Amino acid sequence: MGDGRVHAFGDDALGEHDAVALAEMVRVGGIAPEELARAAVARARRVDDALAPVAFAAYEAPRAARGESRDALLYGVPTYLKDNVDLRGMPTSQGSEAFLARPARRTGDVTRQFLATGLTVLGKSRLPEFGFNAATEFATAAPVRNPWKPSHSPGASSGGAAALVAAGVVPVAHANDGGGSIRIPAACCGLVGLKPTRGRLVLNDQARRLPIDLTTDGVLTRSVRDTAAFFAAAERHHRNPALPPLGLVAGPGDRPLRVGLVLDSPLTATDAETRRVVEETARRLEGMGHRVEPATLPFGEQFQRDFTLYWGFIAFLVAATGKLVHGPGFRPRRLDGLTLGLRRHFHREFGQLPGALRRLRQSEHTYAALFRDHDVILSPVLAHVSPQIGHLSPNVPFEQLLERLQRYVAFTPINNVTGAPGISLPAGASADGLPIGVHLSAAHGEERTLLELAFTLEADRPWRRIQD
């Protein structure tokens, strides 16, 4: 760790194995889930002071899968839940200082599906307040830091999960994505992060009540096969008949693809280092026999304004319903500067909401038209590399923070609004060693295409390892 990296890899029960390998070791009797859990707890304690990724620890009583889940693909592998889904007996704090969370009375549907994959939950990972920010930072509490370079952000909102996986505490962790919150921390921390098609997994308990469901759940991993195994295991618990079955994707595909290359968003130029990594990936794909040609994202200023207004609408609902949802101790004035600023933005523009909702819903058809000529769209995940801690702090004046977020998060929200799948892959690095991700998008229901292409890229050039 002399170069500033923080990780917990070592010669213990977890070793350097991914989740699939660990589950196989449990299956053949080579190791017990309890041994894996103890090793993960020891690793978490080694990095907690440096990275601060854990919201709630249940180390004395981890929650394991039971019954038929012993046959699940990931049985016995330790993990963390993101602190915005409910597991009975554990508090759900939503990353907020506006209330004191009580233990959840029930286990949410998302968590039930997650547990059905066989994973053992050691606790909750941290997120920024209600998942609104693209950095896991807080008004008064310590930020979550990037294991590759602790002076920088691990991304968000699944920043705690990303830090835990990248640092080697666990091989896989729960995440969810309402504007890029799986793919952004994957890009920042050198991980694989698949946002599935809306409805691929059971619907998020909170998002299903919104006019447009932006949020889908998933995982952050260090290997493509771990991501593929998770989705295969989750599908055994629930399969949406409206989508093509996914099954277990086990390796690269063999058909040439039409790849549309996007280097800049319509509103933001991509920085030179990120552009270099995306262009290198395009050349690699061409060398593999895929056809790569320029493409343009048909989403400009109006889409950005509409998304920001809807973002503000969600912040307004959080503030307005806080006492009902979180109890009488909820204090709206203690919400952080980003949440309060988004709420004020909505108050100023609320009359535009019906039109914004109509246009956002129509964007699904605009997105689908991209795939008449392309099988996959290759783009950056983010417009620039992970910023230093403080750049996206909720204590930055709101208008300045909003401008910074819009310049940074320039690609990922499209998939949330349209419900389409997208995956972030750790394709390169900046000159000073920060991971840089590339983004692959596909048509609705085409996660198999994304995973097969991800397997191809991983086999061609294995991902960088923080412990090397």
Short mmCIF file of C-alpha atoms in Angstrom, two decimals:
data_model
loop_
_atom_site.label_atom_id
_atom_site.label_comp_id
_atom_site.label_asym_id
_atom_site.label_seq_id
_atom_site.Cartn_x
_atom_site.Cartn_y
_atom_site.Cartn_z
CA MET A 1 0.00 0.00 0.00
CA GLY A 2 3.00 2.28 -0.28
CA ASP A 3 1.56 4.02 -3.33
CA GLY A 4 -1.46 5.20 -1.34
CA ARG A 5 -3.80 2.38 -2.29
CA VAL A 6 -5.83 0.87 0.55
CA HIS A 7 -6.84 -2.79 0.38
CA ALA A 8 -7.29 -5.79 2.61
CA PHE A 9 -6.24 -8.66 0.33
CA GLY A 10 -4.17 -11.25 2.16
CA ASP A 11 -3.55 -14.89 2.89
CA ASP A 12 -6.85 -15.77 4.54
CA ALA A 13 -9.97 -17.76 3.67
CA LEU A 14 -11.02 -15.23 1.01
CA GLY A 15 -7.62 -15.04 -0.64
CA GLU A 16 -7.89 -13.39 -4.05
CA HIS A 17 -10.89 -15.46 -5.15
CA ASP A 18 -14.02 -14.05 -6.72
CA ALA A 19 -17.51 -14.96 -5.52
CA VAL A 20 -18.00 -17.83 -7.96
CA ALA A 21 -14.78 -19.49 -6.82
CA LEU A 22 -15.64 -19.05 -3.15
CA ALA A 23 -19.13 -20.49 -3.63
CA GLU A 24 -17.63 -23.52 -5.36
CA MET A 25 -15.23 -23.99 -2.45
CA VAL A 26 -18.19 -23.94 -0.05
CA ARG A 27 -20.14 -26.33 -2.28
CA VAL A 28 -17.43 -29.00 -2.30
CA GLY A 29 -16.79 -28.64 1.41
CA GLY A 30 -13.40 -26.99 1.15
CA ILE A 31 -14.42 -24.10 3.38
CA ALA A 32 -17.38 -23.07 5.55
CA PRO A 33 -19.43 -19.88 5.10
CA GLU A 34 -18.56 -18.94 8.67
CA GLU A 35 -14.85 -18.90 7.82
CA LEU A 36 -15.49 -16.61 4.87
CA ALA A 37 -17.57 -14.29 7.02
CA ARG A 38 -14.87 -14.08 9.69
CA ALA A 39 -12.23 -13.27 7.09
CA ALA A 40 -14.41 -10.55 5.57
CA VAL A 41 -15.07 -9.00 8.99
CA ALA A 42 -11.34 -8.90 9.71
CA ARG A 43 -10.72 -7.26 6.35
CA ALA A 44 -13.48 -4.70 6.94
CA ARG A 45 -11.93 -3.70 10.23
CA ARG A 46 -8.54 -3.24 8.56
CA VAL A 47 -9.82 -0.67 6.05
CA ASP A 48 -12.67 0.97 7.93
CA ASP A 49 -10.69 3.89 9.37
CA ALA A 50 -9.13 4.73 6.01
CA LEU A 51 -12.20 4.32 3.79
CA ALA A 52 -15.29 4.57 6.08
CA PRO A 53 -17.48 2.36 3.85
CA VAL A 54 -19.72 0.68 6.45
CA ALA A 55 -23.02 2.15 7.65
CA PHE A 56 -24.07 -0.69 9.93
CA ALA A 57 -22.13 -3.78 11.01
CA ALA A 58 -23.84 -7.03 11.96
CA TYR A 59 -20.62 -8.91 12.50
CA GLU A 60 -21.79 -10.85 15.54
CA ALA A 61 -24.94 -12.07 13.78
CA PRO A 62 -24.56 -12.04 9.97
CA ARG A 63 -27.71 -12.78 8.02
CA ALA A 64 -27.28 -15.83 5.83
CA ALA A 65 -29.52 -17.42 3.25
CA ARG A 66 -31.54 -20.35 4.51
CA GLY A 67 -33.31 -23.46 3.25
CA GLU A 68 -33.28 -24.06 -0.47
CA SER A 69 -30.77 -21.24 -0.95
CA ARG A 70 -28.01 -23.72 -0.04
CA ASP A 71 -28.21 -24.70 -3.70
CA ALA A 72 -27.97 -21.08 -4.85
CA LEU A 73 -25.08 -20.10 -7.09
CA LEU A 74 -23.48 -17.77 -4.53
CA TYR A 75 -24.28 -19.66 -1.33
CA GLY A 76 -22.02 -18.77 1.60
CA VAL A 77 -20.30 -15.75 0.05
CA PRO A 78 -20.12 -12.69 2.37
CA THR A 79 -21.53 -9.36 1.24
CA TYR A 80 -23.12 -6.06 2.27
CA LEU A 81 -26.50 -4.52 1.53
CA LYS A 82 -26.69 -0.89 0.53
CA ASP A 83 -28.22 1.19 3.32
CA ASN A 84 -31.38 2.06 1.38
CA VAL A 85 -33.08 -1.34 1.33
CA ASP A 86 -34.73 -3.07 4.28
CA LEU A 87 -33.58 -6.20 6.06
CA ARG A 88 -35.64 -6.99 9.12
CA GLY A 89 -33.80 -6.05 12.32
CA MET A 90 -31.25 -3.77 10.64
CA PRO A 91 -31.74 0.01 10.45
CA THR A 92 -32.08 1.69 7.05
CA SER A 93 -30.53 5.15 7.36
CA GLN A 94 -30.62 6.25 3.70
CA GLY A 95 -27.33 8.08 4.30
CA SER A 96 -29.23 10.91 6.00
CA GLU A 97 -28.60 12.88 9.15
CA ALA A 98 -32.24 14.08 9.21
CA PHE A 99 -33.49 11.10 11.22
CA LEU A 100 -32.35 8.25 13.45
CA ALA A 101 -33.21 4.98 11.75
CA ARG A 102 -35.05 2.27 13.62
CA PRO A 103 -34.61 -1.45 12.90
CA ALA A 104 -36.70 -2.43 9.89
CA ARG A 105 -39.85 -4.38 10.74
CA ARG A 106 -39.84 -6.39 7.53
CA THR A 107 -37.48 -7.55 4.82
CA GLY A 108 -38.15 -5.83 1.50
CA ASP A 109 -38.83 -7.66 -1.73
CA VAL A 110 -35.50 -6.53 -3.23
CA THR A 111 -33.64 -7.92 -0.22
CA ARG A 112 -35.53 -11.23 -0.42
CA GLN A 113 -34.39 -11.70 -3.99
CA PHE A 114 -30.85 -10.70 -3.05
CA LEU A 115 -30.75 -13.25 -0.21
CA ALA A 116 -32.14 -15.94 -2.52
CA THR A 117 -28.83 -15.86 -4.41
CA GLY A 118 -27.21 -17.43 -1.34
CA LEU A 119 -25.19 -14.46 -0.13
CA THR A 120 -24.49 -13.82 3.56
CA VAL A 121 -25.12 -10.21 4.68
CA LEU A 122 -22.56 -8.77 7.10
CA GLY A 123 -24.10 -5.29 7.32
CA LYS A 124 -24.99 -2.17 5.36
CA SER A 125 -22.79 -0.03 3.10
CA ARG A 126 -22.86 3.77 3.09
CA LEU A 127 -24.48 6.00 0.48
CA PRO A 128 -24.91 9.80 0.19
CA GLU A 129 -28.21 11.19 1.45
CA PHE A 130 -31.05 9.30 -0.27
CA GLY A 131 -28.66 8.44 -3.08
CA PHE A 132 -28.91 11.89 -4.68
CA ASN A 133 -25.20 12.66 -5.04
CA ALA A 134 -22.50 11.24 -7.31
CA ALA A 135 -19.97 11.25 -4.44
CA THR A 136 -20.46 9.50 -1.09
CA GLU A 137 -20.01 12.62 1.02
CA PHE A 138 -21.99 14.14 3.86
CA ALA A 139 -22.77 17.44 5.54
CA THR A 140 -20.88 16.59 8.75
CA ALA A 141 -19.83 12.91 8.67
CA ALA A 142 -16.60 11.56 7.20
CA PRO A 143 -16.76 10.77 3.46
CA VAL A 144 -16.29 7.35 1.91
CA ARG A 145 -12.92 7.27 0.12
CA ASN A 146 -11.63 5.57 -3.01
CA PRO A 147 -9.38 2.57 -2.23
CA TRP A 148 -7.22 3.31 -5.30
CA LYS A 149 -6.55 6.87 -4.15
CA PRO A 150 -8.16 7.90 -0.85
CA SER A 151 -7.96 11.60 -1.64
CA HIS A 152 -10.57 10.97 -4.35
CA SER A 153 -14.20 9.93 -4.45
CA PRO A 154 -15.34 6.33 -4.91
CA GLY A 155 -18.37 7.66 -6.76
CA ALA A 156 -21.95 7.19 -5.66
CA SER A 157 -24.50 6.52 -4.69
CA SER A 158 -23.28 2.96 -4.09
CA GLY A 159 -19.94 4.35 -2.93
CA GLY A 160 -19.63 2.32 0.24
CA ALA A 161 -20.35 -0.90 -1.66
CA ALA A 162 -17.74 -0.03 -4.29
CA ALA A 163 -15.10 0.73 -1.68
CA LEU A 164 -15.73 -2.59 0.07
CA VAL A 165 -15.46 -4.62 -3.12
CA ALA A 166 -12.51 -2.72 -4.59
CA ALA A 167 -10.60 -2.99 -1.30
CA GLY A 168 -11.12 -6.76 -1.23
CA VAL A 169 -13.35 -6.89 1.86
CA VAL A 170 -16.00 -8.85 -0.06
CA PRO A 171 -16.09 -9.95 -3.71
CA VAL A 172 -19.61 -8.74 -4.37
CA ALA A 173 -21.92 -6.16 -2.79
CA HIS A 174 -25.48 -4.98 -3.33
CA ALA A 175 -25.94 -1.72 -5.22
CA ASN A 176 -28.73 0.13 -6.94
CA ASP A 177 -28.90 2.71 -9.68
CA GLY A 178 -31.26 5.66 -10.08
CA GLY A 179 -29.04 7.90 -12.21
CA GLY A 180 -25.82 5.92 -12.49
CA SER A 181 -25.35 4.71 -8.94
CA ILE A 182 -24.07 1.26 -9.89
CA ARG A 183 -22.10 2.31 -12.95
CA ILE A 184 -20.51 5.49 -11.54
CA PRO A 185 -18.82 3.85 -8.52
CA ALA A 186 -17.84 0.90 -10.72
CA ALA A 187 -16.04 3.33 -13.03
CA CYS A 188 -14.39 5.17 -10.14
CA CYS A 189 -13.24 2.02 -8.33
CA GLY A 190 -12.25 -0.30 -11.17
CA LEU A 191 -15.23 -2.65 -10.90
CA VAL A 192 -17.89 -4.29 -13.04
CA GLY A 193 -21.32 -2.71 -12.61
CA LEU A 194 -24.41 -3.79 -14.59
CA LYS A 195 -27.61 -1.78 -14.38
CA PRO A 196 -30.22 -4.21 -15.67
CA THR A 197 -33.33 -3.52 -17.71
CA ARG A 198 -36.14 -2.03 -15.65
CA GLY A 199 -38.14 -5.00 -14.35
CA ARG A 200 -35.34 -7.57 -14.75
CA LEU A 201 -35.19 -7.82 -10.94
CA VAL A 202 -38.09 -7.26 -8.56
CA LEU A 203 -39.05 -3.61 -8.33
CA ASN A 204 -37.51 -1.41 -5.67
CA ASP A 205 -39.94 -0.79 -2.81
CA GLN A 206 -39.70 3.00 -2.99
CA ALA A 207 -39.23 3.58 -6.72
CA ARG A 208 -42.27 1.58 -7.78
CA ARG A 209 -44.49 4.30 -6.32
CA LEU A 210 -43.01 7.05 -8.49
CA PRO A 211 -44.40 8.26 -11.85
CA ILE A 212 -41.19 7.05 -13.55
CA ASP A 213 -39.28 4.24 -11.88
CA LEU A 214 -35.63 5.22 -12.25
CA THR A 215 -34.09 2.74 -9.84
CA THR A 216 -32.93 -0.80 -10.51
CA ASP A 217 -30.95 -3.05 -8.19
CA GLY A 218 -27.88 -5.11 -8.87
CA VAL A 219 -24.34 -5.68 -7.63
CA LEU A 220 -20.78 -4.44 -7.87
CA THR A 221 -18.13 -7.09 -8.52
CA ARG A 222 -14.51 -7.57 -9.56
CA SER A 223 -15.25 -10.12 -12.30
CA VAL A 224 -17.78 -10.41 -15.09
CA ARG A 225 -18.62 -13.97 -14.10
CA ASP A 226 -19.63 -12.83 -10.60
CA THR A 227 -22.07 -10.33 -12.10
CA ALA A 228 -23.42 -12.98 -14.48
CA ALA A 229 -23.79 -15.49 -11.63
CA PHE A 230 -25.68 -13.01 -9.48
CA PHE A 231 -28.25 -12.28 -12.18
CA ALA A 232 -28.65 -15.97 -12.97
CA ALA A 233 -29.22 -16.73 -9.30
CA ALA A 234 -31.65 -13.82 -8.91
CA GLU A 235 -33.63 -15.02 -11.92
CA ARG A 236 -34.22 -18.36 -10.21
CA HIS A 237 -36.10 -16.43 -7.51
CA HIS A 238 -38.08 -14.23 -9.90
CA ARG A 239 -38.19 -13.99 -13.68
CA ASN A 240 -40.08 -11.25 -15.44
CA PRO A 241 -42.04 -12.95 -18.26
CA ALA A 242 -42.10 -9.67 -20.21
CA LEU A 243 -38.33 -9.90 -20.75
CA PRO A 244 -36.29 -12.59 -22.50
CA PRO A 245 -34.80 -15.03 -19.99
CA LEU A 246 -31.17 -14.37 -19.13
CA GLY A 247 -29.93 -17.61 -17.60
CA LEU A 248 -26.27 -18.04 -16.73
CA VAL A 249 -24.07 -16.19 -19.21
CA ALA A 250 -20.81 -18.12 -19.07
CA GLY A 251 -18.44 -16.48 -21.53
CA PRO A 252 -17.87 -14.36 -24.63
CA GLY A 253 -20.32 -14.28 -27.50
CA ASP A 254 -19.34 -15.24 -31.02
CA ARG A 255 -21.31 -12.87 -33.24
CA PRO A 256 -19.93 -9.60 -34.64
CA LEU A 257 -21.72 -6.57 -33.26
CA ARG A 258 -22.51 -3.13 -34.63
CA VAL A 259 -21.04 -0.75 -32.05
CA GLY A 260 -21.98 2.92 -31.99
CA LEU A 261 -19.16 5.05 -30.59
CA VAL A 262 -20.03 8.12 -28.50
CA LEU A 263 -17.16 10.20 -27.11
CA ASP A 264 -18.97 13.30 -25.83
CA SER A 265 -22.42 13.94 -24.47
CA PRO A 266 -24.45 16.58 -26.35
CA LEU A 267 -23.77 19.02 -23.50
CA THR A 268 -20.35 18.13 -22.08
CA ALA A 269 -16.95 17.42 -23.58
CA THR A 270 -15.19 14.36 -22.21
CA ASP A 271 -11.77 14.87 -20.63
CA ALA A 272 -8.68 13.67 -22.50
CA GLU A 273 -7.87 10.70 -20.29
CA THR A 274 -11.39 9.29 -20.37
CA ARG A 275 -11.60 9.85 -24.12
CA ARG A 276 -8.34 7.95 -24.59
CA VAL A 277 -9.65 4.91 -22.71
CA VAL A 278 -12.91 4.86 -24.69
CA GLU A 279 -11.06 5.19 -28.01
CA GLU A 280 -8.66 2.39 -27.02
CA THR A 281 -11.65 0.18 -26.22
CA ALA A 282 -13.19 0.98 -29.61
CA ARG A 283 -9.97 -0.07 -31.35
CA ARG A 284 -9.88 -3.29 -29.36
CA LEU A 285 -13.45 -4.09 -30.38
CA GLU A 286 -12.60 -3.42 -34.02
CA GLY A 287 -9.64 -5.76 -33.72
CA MET A 288 -12.03 -8.46 -32.47
CA GLY A 289 -14.15 -8.16 -35.59
CA HIS A 290 -16.88 -5.84 -34.39
CA ARG A 291 -17.94 -2.91 -36.58
CA VAL A 292 -17.46 0.42 -34.78
CA GLU A 293 -18.85 3.65 -36.18
CA PRO A 294 -19.65 7.10 -34.75
CA ALA A 295 -23.01 7.60 -33.08
CA THR A 296 -24.80 10.53 -31.43
CA LEU A 297 -26.93 10.49 -28.31
CA PRO A 298 -30.25 12.23 -29.12
CA PHE A 299 -30.62 13.71 -25.62
CA GLY A 300 -29.72 17.35 -25.09
CA GLU A 301 -30.56 20.33 -22.90
CA GLN A 302 -34.26 19.56 -22.62
CA PHE A 303 -33.56 16.05 -21.35
CA GLN A 304 -31.14 17.44 -18.79
CA ARG A 305 -33.66 20.05 -17.60
CA ASP A 306 -36.42 17.45 -17.37
CA PHE A 307 -34.25 14.98 -15.48
CA THR A 308 -33.10 17.67 -13.03
CA LEU A 309 -36.70 18.70 -12.39
CA TYR A 310 -37.71 15.10 -11.75
CA TRP A 311 -34.68 14.71 -9.46
CA GLY A 312 -35.98 17.77 -7.58
CA PHE A 313 -39.46 16.27 -7.44
CA ILE A 314 -38.08 13.18 -5.70
CA ALA A 315 -36.20 15.41 -3.21
CA PHE A 316 -39.47 17.28 -2.58
CA LEU A 317 -41.24 13.98 -1.84
CA VAL A 318 -38.46 12.92 0.53
CA ALA A 319 -38.86 16.13 2.54
CA ALA A 320 -42.66 16.16 2.41
CA THR A 321 -43.18 12.54 3.44
CA GLY A 322 -40.21 12.13 5.78
CA LYS A 323 -42.18 12.03 9.03
CA LEU A 324 -44.64 9.52 7.58
CA VAL A 325 -41.94 7.23 6.17
CA HIS A 326 -39.17 7.60 8.76
CA GLY A 327 -41.08 8.55 11.89
CA PRO A 328 -41.86 11.73 13.85
CA GLY A 329 -38.17 12.31 14.55
CA PHE A 330 -37.54 13.24 10.91
CA ARG A 331 -36.23 16.82 10.67
CA PRO A 332 -36.42 18.28 7.13
CA ARG A 333 -34.14 21.17 8.10
CA ARG A 334 -31.35 18.69 8.74
CA LEU A 335 -31.38 17.45 5.15
CA ASP A 336 -28.13 18.22 3.38
CA GLY A 337 -27.50 21.08 0.98
CA LEU A 338 -28.00 19.01 -2.17
CA THR A 339 -31.37 17.61 -1.08
CA LEU A 340 -32.60 21.03 0.06
CA GLY A 341 -31.31 22.69 -3.10
CA LEU A 342 -33.07 20.15 -5.31
CA ARG A 343 -36.29 20.68 -3.37
CA ARG A 344 -36.04 24.45 -3.87
CA HIS A 345 -35.37 23.90 -7.56
CA PHE A 346 -38.57 21.87 -7.84
CA HIS A 347 -40.57 24.52 -5.98
CA ARG A 348 -39.46 27.12 -8.53
CA GLU A 349 -40.27 24.96 -11.54
CA PHE A 350 -43.07 22.65 -10.38
CA GLY A 351 -45.47 23.86 -13.06
CA GLN A 352 -43.20 22.29 -15.67
CA LEU A 353 -43.48 18.80 -14.18
CA PRO A 354 -46.33 17.41 -16.36
CA GLY A 355 -44.47 18.31 -19.55
CA ALA A 356 -41.22 16.97 -18.17
CA LEU A 357 -42.84 13.64 -17.28
CA ARG A 358 -44.37 13.36 -20.74
CA ARG A 359 -41.04 14.02 -22.46
CA LEU A 360 -39.10 11.69 -20.17
CA ARG A 361 -41.55 8.88 -20.91
CA GLN A 362 -41.24 9.54 -24.64
CA SER A 363 -37.46 9.24 -24.42
CA GLU A 364 -37.82 5.45 -24.24
CA HIS A 365 -38.90 5.47 -27.89
CA THR A 366 -36.06 7.84 -28.81
CA TYR A 367 -33.59 5.50 -27.14
CA ALA A 368 -35.01 2.42 -28.87
CA ALA A 369 -34.43 4.06 -32.26
CA LEU A 370 -30.67 4.04 -31.57
CA PHE A 371 -30.70 0.25 -31.85
CA ARG A 372 -32.13 0.08 -35.33
CA ASP A 373 -28.56 0.60 -36.57
CA HIS A 374 -26.52 -0.51 -33.53
CA ASP A 375 -26.39 -3.52 -31.24
CA VAL A 376 -24.39 -1.70 -28.56
CA ILE A 377 -23.47 1.89 -27.76
CA LEU A 378 -19.94 2.45 -26.38
CA SER A 379 -19.41 5.67 -24.43
CA PRO A 380 -17.72 7.03 -21.32
CA VAL A 381 -19.40 6.34 -18.00
CA LEU A 382 -18.47 9.82 -16.76
CA ALA A 383 -17.23 12.94 -18.48
CA HIS A 384 -14.09 13.11 -16.34
CA VAL A 385 -12.10 11.02 -13.88
CA SER A 386 -13.11 10.70 -10.25
CA PRO A 387 -12.80 14.08 -8.50
CA GLN A 388 -11.06 14.82 -5.25
CA ILE A 389 -13.02 14.57 -2.01
CA GLY A 390 -14.86 17.86 -1.51
CA HIS A 391 -15.49 18.66 -5.18
CA LEU A 392 -19.02 17.23 -4.93
CA SER A 393 -19.59 17.80 -1.22
CA PRO A 394 -23.19 18.65 -0.28
CA ASN A 395 -21.71 21.71 1.45
CA VAL A 396 -20.73 23.23 -1.92
CA PRO A 397 -23.24 26.02 -2.80
CA PHE A 398 -26.14 24.35 -4.59
CA GLU A 399 -25.97 26.05 -7.98
CA GLN A 400 -22.24 25.34 -8.22
CA LEU A 401 -22.72 21.75 -7.08
CA LEU A 402 -25.53 21.18 -9.57
CA GLU A 403 -23.37 22.49 -12.42
CA ARG A 404 -20.50 20.20 -11.37
CA LEU A 405 -22.81 17.18 -11.20
CA GLN A 406 -24.32 17.87 -14.61
CA ARG A 407 -20.86 18.18 -16.16
CA TYR A 408 -19.72 14.95 -14.48
CA VAL A 409 -22.77 12.68 -14.77
CA ALA A 410 -23.33 13.25 -18.48
CA PHE A 411 -24.20 9.77 -19.77
CA THR A 412 -25.70 7.37 -17.22
CA PRO A 413 -29.15 8.93 -16.49
CA ILE A 414 -30.36 8.08 -20.01
CA ASN A 415 -30.55 4.39 -19.11
CA ASN A 416 -32.45 5.12 -15.90
CA VAL A 417 -35.13 7.20 -17.60
CA THR A 418 -35.53 4.81 -20.52
CA GLY A 419 -35.23 1.67 -18.40
CA ALA A 420 -32.49 0.23 -20.63
CA PRO A 421 -29.52 -1.86 -19.49
CA GLY A 422 -25.99 -0.49 -19.23
CA ILE A 423 -22.72 -1.83 -17.89
CA SER A 424 -19.57 -0.12 -16.65
CA LEU A 425 -16.30 -1.95 -17.24
CA PRO A 426 -12.82 -1.08 -15.82
CA ALA A 427 -11.10 -0.54 -19.13
CA GLY A 428 -8.23 1.74 -18.17
CA ALA A 429 -6.68 4.26 -15.82
CA SER A 430 -5.57 7.86 -15.58
CA ALA A 431 -1.92 8.87 -15.51
CA ASP A 432 -1.99 8.89 -11.70
CA GLY A 433 -3.66 5.48 -11.42
CA LEU A 434 -7.35 6.29 -10.96
CA PRO A 435 -9.62 3.73 -12.65
CA ILE A 436 -11.56 4.82 -15.73
CA GLY A 437 -14.62 2.92 -16.88
CA VAL A 438 -16.29 2.55 -20.24
CA HIS A 439 -20.04 2.25 -20.67
CA LEU A 440 -21.85 -0.24 -22.89
CA SER A 441 -25.58 0.21 -23.50
CA ALA A 442 -28.00 -2.10 -25.29
CA ALA A 443 -31.68 -2.40 -26.13
CA HIS A 444 -34.21 -3.43 -23.50
CA GLY A 445 -33.74 -7.01 -22.36
CA GLU A 446 -30.28 -7.37 -23.94
CA GLU A 447 -28.20 -7.93 -20.81
CA ARG A 448 -26.85 -11.11 -22.40
CA THR A 449 -25.28 -9.07 -25.20
CA LEU A 450 -23.63 -6.75 -22.66
CA LEU A 451 -22.32 -9.59 -20.49
CA GLU A 452 -20.94 -11.54 -23.46
CA LEU A 453 -19.13 -8.45 -24.71
CA ALA A 454 -17.86 -7.77 -21.18
CA PHE A 455 -16.49 -11.32 -21.00
CA THR A 456 -14.72 -10.70 -24.33
CA LEU A 457 -13.03 -7.52 -23.12
CA GLU A 458 -12.05 -9.08 -19.78
CA ALA A 459 -10.51 -12.12 -21.50
CA ASP A 460 -8.61 -9.90 -23.94
CA ARG A 461 -7.13 -7.71 -21.21
CA PRO A 462 -7.80 -8.72 -17.59
CA TRP A 463 -8.80 -5.89 -15.27
CA ARG A 464 -6.16 -4.09 -13.21
CA ARG A 465 -5.78 -5.38 -9.65
CA ILE A 466 -5.43 -3.04 -6.70
CA GLN A 467 -3.10 -5.50 -4.93
CA ASP A 468 -0.52 -5.57 -7.75
#
